[in-house]
Amino acid sequence: MRVIDSHTAGEPTRVVLDGGPDLGSGTLAERAARLQAEHLDFCASVVLEPRGHDAIIGALLVPPDDPGCAAGVIFFNNLRNLGMCGHATIGLGVTLAHLGRIGPGRHGLDTPVGRVGIDLLDANTVSVVNVESDRHLKDVTVEVDGVGPVTGDVAWGGNWFFLVGKSPVALTGANIRPLTDLSLAIRTALETANVTGRDGAWIDHIELFGPAENPEADSRNFVLCPGGAYDRSPCGTGCSAKLACLAADGKLAPGQDYVQESVIGSTYKISYQPGPGGGVIPTITGQAFVTSRATLMFDAADPYRAGIRLQDTSS
Ligand code: PYC
């Protein structure tokens, strides 16, 4: 199985070029559902130790629904599929350019939650035009074990997010463990209170905000991903959810730039245009760098060929 690794603003992506499972026919959403239902061993084996680690997002290249698109892609982590993934889309754009499969300019990419656009601005810089994003619930308060009441918004940015405007824990690299624990406790509180996305969808990403350190940034965030790892980047789908909230509150005008800083200090430039469904169409611009090209080996005699899964790190 040939893979190409990259990082986007610090967050790793592993693009699977070939050797993935046979997902049969059907729409990309149907093939993605098959990946999740029948091939979780494959996902874990690609991203988890001993070949990877829990922060890696996999990006399986598949035929697109629309042959006019540059590619179809299914994103996955150590637990399940992701609907969309902003940092991995930027990483995929840079990877496809590295392979000579795309050149500068706008390209379409089919994902399980819809078509997105990628603009290759230079060898390392990509703008992603994401799926329409919107705020679903405003000012939801939940009682968090050991913390007290925490208030946030529920928004869709290609994944479901709970966004907390003022983190009770400072957003510093030294606080990764307490920030992770706090975010896991918030996620548990949402589950207990039965707060969900549309149609009962699990809110699997928690996003905490605080003041930026970089004078050129507008805000800093910490994002807990579904598998329990934190996002090293400012999180493309999290930025999309944030843009939906800023727009709904009248705090950012269409086309106005906003700089989101991550907990490690990396940044994305983000903006939006009004969407046809009343939400926003986000544009996320960031940089990625290819870090390796490799062939993954799966020895039938290797007891850990499907990855090391000692515990469910999601809670
Ligand atoms: O960039 O959208 C994103 C993302 C989701 C999970 C990790 N990164």
Short mmCIF file of C-alpha atoms and ligand atoms in Angstrom, two decimals:
data_model
loop_
_atom_site.label_atom_id
_atom_site.label_comp_id
_atom_site.label_asym_id
_atom_site.label_seq_id
_atom_site.Cartn_x
_atom_site.Cartn_y
_atom_site.Cartn_z
CA MET A 1 0.00 0.00 0.00
CA ARG A 2 1.62 3.25 -1.14
CA VAL A 3 1.08 6.30 1.05
CA ILE A 4 2.27 9.90 1.10
CA ASP A 5 2.50 11.75 4.41
CA SER A 6 2.25 15.49 4.88
CA HIS A 7 1.44 17.96 7.60
CA THR A 8 -0.82 20.98 7.35
CA ALA A 9 -0.05 23.66 9.93
CA GLY A 10 1.42 20.83 12.03
CA GLU A 11 -1.48 18.36 11.68
CA PRO A 12 -0.57 15.12 9.86
CA THR A 13 -2.33 13.54 6.86
CA ARG A 14 -1.61 10.15 5.28
CA VAL A 15 -2.90 9.88 1.70
CA VAL A 16 -3.50 6.27 0.62
CA LEU A 17 -2.75 6.07 -3.10
CA ASP A 18 -3.59 2.40 -3.67
CA GLY A 19 -4.06 -0.93 -1.90
CA GLY A 20 -7.23 0.10 0.01
CA PRO A 21 -10.26 -2.21 0.43
CA ASP A 22 -12.74 -2.84 -2.38
CA LEU A 23 -15.68 -0.56 -1.55
CA GLY A 24 -17.83 -1.75 -4.45
CA SER A 25 -20.01 0.63 -6.43
CA GLY A 26 -22.43 3.39 -5.45
CA THR A 27 -22.13 7.02 -4.51
CA LEU A 28 -19.12 8.23 -2.59
CA ALA A 29 -21.32 8.55 0.52
CA GLU A 30 -22.39 4.88 0.12
CA ARG A 31 -18.79 3.73 -0.39
CA ALA A 32 -17.73 5.75 2.68
CA ALA A 33 -20.47 4.10 4.76
CA ARG A 34 -19.11 0.70 3.61
CA LEU A 35 -15.59 1.68 4.68
CA GLN A 36 -16.86 2.53 8.16
CA ALA A 37 -19.13 -0.51 8.51
CA GLU A 38 -16.77 -3.17 7.14
CA HIS A 39 -13.18 -1.95 7.13
CA LEU A 40 -12.31 -0.31 10.45
CA ASP A 41 -9.32 -2.66 10.73
CA PHE A 42 -7.98 -1.13 7.55
CA CYS A 43 -8.41 2.42 8.95
CA ALA A 44 -6.75 1.58 12.26
CA SER A 45 -3.91 -0.29 10.56
CA VAL A 46 -3.08 2.75 8.41
CA VAL A 47 -3.19 5.50 11.04
CA LEU A 48 -2.44 3.87 14.39
CA GLU A 49 0.79 2.63 15.96
CA PRO A 50 2.97 0.84 15.00
CA ARG A 51 2.75 2.53 11.55
CA GLY A 52 1.39 5.87 12.73
CA HIS A 53 -0.23 7.53 15.75
CA ASP A 54 -3.68 8.72 16.83
CA ALA A 55 -3.35 12.27 15.43
CA ILE A 56 -2.95 11.09 11.82
CA ILE A 57 -5.94 11.53 9.51
CA GLY A 58 -6.10 9.05 6.64
CA ALA A 59 -7.28 10.14 3.19
CA LEU A 60 -8.26 7.23 0.96
CA LEU A 61 -8.29 8.18 -2.72
CA VAL A 62 -11.32 6.71 -4.53
CA PRO A 63 -13.00 7.39 -7.88
CA PRO A 64 -15.07 10.60 -7.63
CA ASP A 65 -18.85 10.69 -8.24
CA ASP A 66 -18.20 13.41 -10.81
CA PRO A 67 -15.49 12.38 -13.28
CA GLY A 68 -14.76 16.11 -13.69
CA CYS A 69 -13.37 16.19 -10.14
CA ALA A 70 -9.62 15.80 -9.54
CA ALA A 71 -10.31 12.98 -7.05
CA GLY A 72 -12.73 11.42 -4.63
CA VAL A 73 -11.60 11.05 -1.04
CA ILE A 74 -12.78 9.41 2.18
CA PHE A 75 -11.19 10.80 5.34
CA PHE A 76 -10.82 8.59 8.40
CA ASN A 77 -9.19 8.56 11.81
CA ASN A 78 -8.45 5.82 14.31
CA LEU A 79 -12.17 5.44 15.15
CA ARG A 80 -14.33 6.17 12.13
CA ASN A 81 -14.83 8.23 8.97
CA LEU A 82 -14.82 12.00 9.02
CA GLY A 83 -17.37 13.76 6.81
CA MET A 84 -14.86 16.35 5.68
CA CYS A 85 -11.43 17.35 6.89
CA GLY A 86 -10.01 20.78 6.14
CA HIS A 87 -6.37 20.22 7.02
CA ALA A 88 -6.31 16.88 5.15
CA THR A 89 -7.87 18.53 2.09
CA ILE A 90 -5.04 21.08 2.08
CA GLY A 91 -2.55 18.21 2.58
CA LEU A 92 -4.20 16.26 -0.25
CA GLY A 93 -4.02 19.27 -2.59
CA VAL A 94 -0.29 19.66 -1.92
CA THR A 95 0.20 15.89 -2.30
CA LEU A 96 -1.62 15.80 -5.65
CA ALA A 97 0.56 18.72 -6.82
CA HIS A 98 3.69 16.89 -5.58
CA LEU A 99 2.61 13.89 -7.72
CA GLY A 100 2.03 16.15 -10.72
CA ARG A 101 -1.67 15.20 -10.77
CA ILE A 102 -2.90 18.80 -10.43
CA GLY A 103 -1.47 22.16 -11.36
CA PRO A 104 -2.14 25.69 -10.12
CA GLY A 105 -5.79 26.78 -10.09
CA ARG A 106 -9.22 25.50 -9.00
CA HIS A 107 -10.09 21.77 -8.81
CA GLY A 108 -13.10 19.85 -7.54
CA LEU A 109 -12.88 17.16 -4.89
CA ASP A 110 -15.73 14.78 -4.03
CA THR A 111 -16.15 13.97 -0.32
CA PRO A 112 -18.88 11.96 1.44
CA VAL A 113 -20.59 15.21 2.59
CA GLY A 114 -20.45 16.95 -0.78
CA ARG A 115 -18.20 18.55 -3.36
CA VAL A 116 -15.51 20.94 -2.18
CA GLY A 117 -13.12 23.14 -4.15
CA ILE A 118 -9.35 23.30 -3.83
CA ASP A 119 -7.36 26.21 -5.19
CA LEU A 120 -3.67 25.40 -5.52
CA LEU A 121 -2.05 28.79 -4.97
CA ASP A 122 1.57 27.52 -4.94
CA ALA A 123 3.34 24.21 -4.26
CA ASN A 124 2.52 24.44 -0.54
CA THR A 125 -0.50 26.72 -0.28
CA VAL A 126 -4.11 25.67 -0.84
CA SER A 127 -7.46 27.39 -0.34
CA VAL A 128 -10.32 25.02 0.41
CA VAL A 129 -13.85 26.11 -0.46
CA ASN A 130 -15.81 23.97 1.97
CA VAL A 131 -19.36 22.64 2.05
CA GLU A 132 -22.04 25.00 3.33
CA SER A 133 -21.70 25.41 7.08
CA ASP A 134 -24.21 26.68 9.61
CA ARG A 135 -24.96 27.20 13.28
CA HIS A 136 -27.52 24.74 14.57
CA LEU A 137 -27.90 25.83 18.23
CA LYS A 138 -26.81 28.98 20.10
CA ASP A 139 -25.83 29.30 23.77
CA VAL A 140 -26.34 25.74 24.96
CA THR A 141 -25.32 25.30 28.62
CA VAL A 142 -24.27 21.91 29.97
CA GLU A 143 -23.13 20.94 33.47
CA VAL A 144 -19.58 19.59 33.13
CA ASP A 145 -18.29 17.20 35.78
CA GLY A 146 -15.68 18.92 37.99
CA VAL A 147 -15.98 22.21 36.06
CA GLY A 148 -19.56 23.52 36.38
CA PRO A 149 -21.74 25.07 33.67
CA VAL A 150 -20.13 25.52 30.24
CA THR A 151 -21.92 27.38 27.43
CA GLY A 152 -21.30 27.00 23.70
CA ASP A 153 -22.82 26.82 20.23
CA VAL A 154 -23.43 23.72 18.11
CA ALA A 155 -22.40 24.17 14.48
CA TRP A 156 -21.75 22.14 11.31
CA GLY A 157 -18.60 22.72 9.26
CA GLY A 158 -18.42 19.33 7.50
CA ASN A 159 -18.24 17.72 10.97
CA TRP A 160 -20.21 18.56 14.15
CA PHE A 161 -18.66 20.97 16.67
CA PHE A 162 -19.44 22.38 20.11
CA LEU A 163 -17.75 25.79 20.22
CA VAL A 164 -16.91 27.36 23.59
CA GLY A 165 -16.14 31.08 23.29
CA LYS A 166 -14.01 31.48 26.40
CA SER A 167 -11.98 28.46 27.43
CA PRO A 168 -11.73 28.12 31.24
CA VAL A 169 -8.21 26.67 30.71
CA ALA A 170 -5.51 28.76 28.98
CA LEU A 171 -4.81 27.61 25.39
CA THR A 172 -1.09 26.86 25.75
CA GLY A 173 1.07 23.96 24.66
CA ALA A 174 1.79 23.22 28.34
CA ASN A 175 -1.94 22.68 28.92
CA ILE A 176 -2.60 20.02 26.26
CA ARG A 177 -3.52 17.35 28.87
CA PRO A 178 -5.91 19.56 30.91
CA LEU A 179 -7.43 20.94 27.68
CA THR A 180 -7.97 17.40 26.41
CA ASP A 181 -9.52 16.31 29.72
CA LEU A 182 -11.79 19.37 29.77
CA SER A 183 -12.91 18.77 26.17
CA LEU A 184 -13.61 15.08 26.83
CA ALA A 185 -15.66 16.07 29.92
CA ILE A 186 -17.63 18.61 27.83
CA ARG A 187 -18.30 15.94 25.19
CA THR A 188 -19.53 13.54 27.87
CA ALA A 189 -21.77 16.29 29.31
CA LEU A 190 -23.28 16.90 25.85
CA GLU A 191 -23.95 13.17 25.47
CA THR A 192 -25.54 12.99 28.94
CA ALA A 193 -27.75 16.01 28.21
CA ASN A 194 -28.62 14.53 24.80
CA VAL A 195 -27.35 17.60 22.95
CA THR A 196 -26.70 16.57 19.35
CA GLY A 197 -26.27 17.87 15.85
CA ARG A 198 -29.10 17.61 13.33
CA ASP A 199 -30.92 14.26 13.20
CA GLY A 200 -29.29 13.15 16.47
CA ALA A 201 -25.74 13.32 15.07
CA TRP A 202 -22.95 12.83 17.61
CA ILE A 203 -21.04 16.06 18.33
CA ASP A 204 -17.60 14.52 18.02
CA HIS A 205 -15.40 17.65 17.92
CA ILE A 206 -15.05 20.14 20.81
CA GLU A 207 -13.53 23.54 20.05
CA LEU A 208 -12.34 25.95 22.75
CA PHE A 209 -11.40 29.57 22.00
CA GLY A 210 -9.20 32.16 23.70
CA PRO A 211 -7.08 35.21 22.89
CA ALA A 212 -4.49 34.87 20.11
CA GLU A 213 -0.77 35.09 20.90
CA ASN A 214 0.21 36.12 17.37
CA PRO A 215 -0.65 39.84 16.99
CA GLU A 216 -1.80 39.11 13.41
CA ALA A 217 -4.34 36.49 14.50
CA ASP A 218 -7.90 37.18 15.65
CA SER A 219 -8.32 34.18 17.95
CA ARG A 220 -6.63 30.98 19.15
CA ASN A 221 -8.32 27.59 19.38
CA PHE A 222 -7.91 24.09 20.77
CA VAL A 223 -9.80 21.30 19.00
CA LEU A 224 -10.47 17.82 20.35
CA CYS A 225 -10.84 15.28 17.52
CA PRO A 226 -13.18 12.24 17.72
CA GLY A 227 -10.45 9.73 18.58
CA GLY A 228 -9.18 11.77 21.55
CA ALA A 229 -6.20 13.47 19.86
CA TYR A 230 -5.99 17.27 19.57
CA ASP A 231 -5.71 19.09 16.26
CA ARG A 232 -2.30 20.68 15.79
CA SER A 233 -3.76 22.90 13.05
CA PRO A 234 -6.58 25.45 13.52
CA CYS A 235 -8.92 22.72 12.11
CA GLY A 236 -10.50 23.51 8.74
CA THR A 237 -13.95 22.18 9.55
CA GLY A 238 -13.74 23.81 13.01
CA CYS A 239 -12.90 27.12 11.31
CA SER A 240 -15.92 26.60 9.04
CA ALA A 241 -18.17 26.07 12.07
CA LYS A 242 -16.63 29.18 13.66
CA LEU A 243 -17.29 31.25 10.50
CA ALA A 244 -20.93 30.11 10.58
CA CYS A 245 -21.23 31.38 14.18
CA LEU A 246 -19.42 34.68 13.46
CA ALA A 247 -21.72 35.27 10.47
CA ALA A 248 -24.86 34.36 12.45
CA ASP A 249 -23.84 36.82 15.19
CA GLY A 250 -23.12 39.58 12.66
CA LYS A 251 -19.48 39.72 13.83
CA LEU A 252 -17.80 39.11 10.43
CA ALA A 253 -18.88 40.42 7.04
CA PRO A 254 -18.84 38.28 3.86
CA GLY A 255 -15.37 38.35 2.27
CA GLN A 256 -13.70 39.80 5.40
CA ASP A 257 -10.50 37.97 6.39
CA TYR A 258 -10.10 36.41 9.83
CA VAL A 259 -6.94 34.68 11.10
CA GLN A 260 -7.41 31.62 13.30
CA GLU A 261 -4.41 30.46 15.34
CA SER A 262 -4.05 26.89 16.63
CA VAL A 263 -2.85 25.81 20.06
CA ILE A 264 0.64 25.27 18.58
CA GLY A 265 0.64 28.75 17.00
CA SER A 266 0.05 27.79 13.33
CA THR A 267 -2.54 29.84 11.41
CA TYR A 268 -5.18 29.70 8.67
CA LYS A 269 -6.63 32.70 6.86
CA ILE A 270 -10.39 32.21 6.65
CA SER A 271 -13.40 34.01 5.20
CA TYR A 272 -16.88 33.20 3.91
CA GLN A 273 -19.56 34.02 1.37
CA PRO A 274 -23.28 33.60 2.11
CA GLY A 275 -24.53 30.10 1.23
CA PRO A 276 -27.69 29.23 -0.74
CA GLY A 277 -29.20 27.42 2.28
CA GLY A 278 -28.81 30.37 4.69
CA GLY A 279 -25.41 29.27 6.05
CA VAL A 280 -21.93 30.21 4.85
CA ILE A 281 -19.53 28.88 2.22
CA PRO A 282 -16.17 28.99 4.01
CA THR A 283 -12.76 29.45 2.40
CA ILE A 284 -9.81 28.15 4.42
CA THR A 285 -6.26 28.92 3.30
CA GLY A 286 -3.24 27.16 4.75
CA GLN A 287 0.08 25.53 3.99
CA ALA A 288 1.10 21.87 3.88
CA PHE A 289 4.42 20.09 3.36
CA VAL A 290 5.05 16.54 2.17
CA THR A 291 7.09 14.68 4.79
CA SER A 292 7.48 11.17 3.33
CA ARG A 293 6.55 8.65 0.61
CA ALA A 294 6.31 5.11 1.90
CA THR A 295 5.04 1.59 1.24
CA LEU A 296 3.13 0.14 4.20
CA MET A 297 3.75 -3.58 4.78
CA PHE A 298 1.15 -5.96 6.29
CA ASP A 299 2.71 -9.27 7.32
CA ALA A 300 0.08 -11.96 8.04
CA ALA A 301 2.25 -13.16 10.93
CA ASP A 302 2.37 -9.69 12.55
CA PRO A 303 0.02 -9.73 15.58
CA TYR A 304 -0.27 -5.90 15.36
CA ARG A 305 -0.84 -5.61 11.62
CA ALA A 306 -4.26 -4.04 12.31
CA GLY A 307 -2.81 -1.42 14.67
CA ILE A 308 -2.51 -1.30 18.43
CA ARG A 309 -5.91 -0.65 19.99
CA LEU A 310 -5.48 -1.11 23.72
CA GLN A 311 -8.40 1.11 24.66
CA ASP A 312 -11.10 3.28 23.20
CA THR A 313 -9.47 6.73 23.41
CA SER A 314 -12.71 8.49 22.58
CA SER A 315 -13.74 8.95 26.21
O1 PYC B 1 -9.00 20.22 9.61
O2 PYC B 1 -11.13 19.76 9.51
C1 PYC B 1 -10.02 19.56 9.94
C2 PYC B 1 -9.80 18.46 10.91
C3 PYC B 1 -10.74 17.67 11.48
C4 PYC B 1 -10.06 16.78 12.32
C5 PYC B 1 -8.72 17.06 12.23
N1 PYC B 1 -8.57 18.09 11.36
#
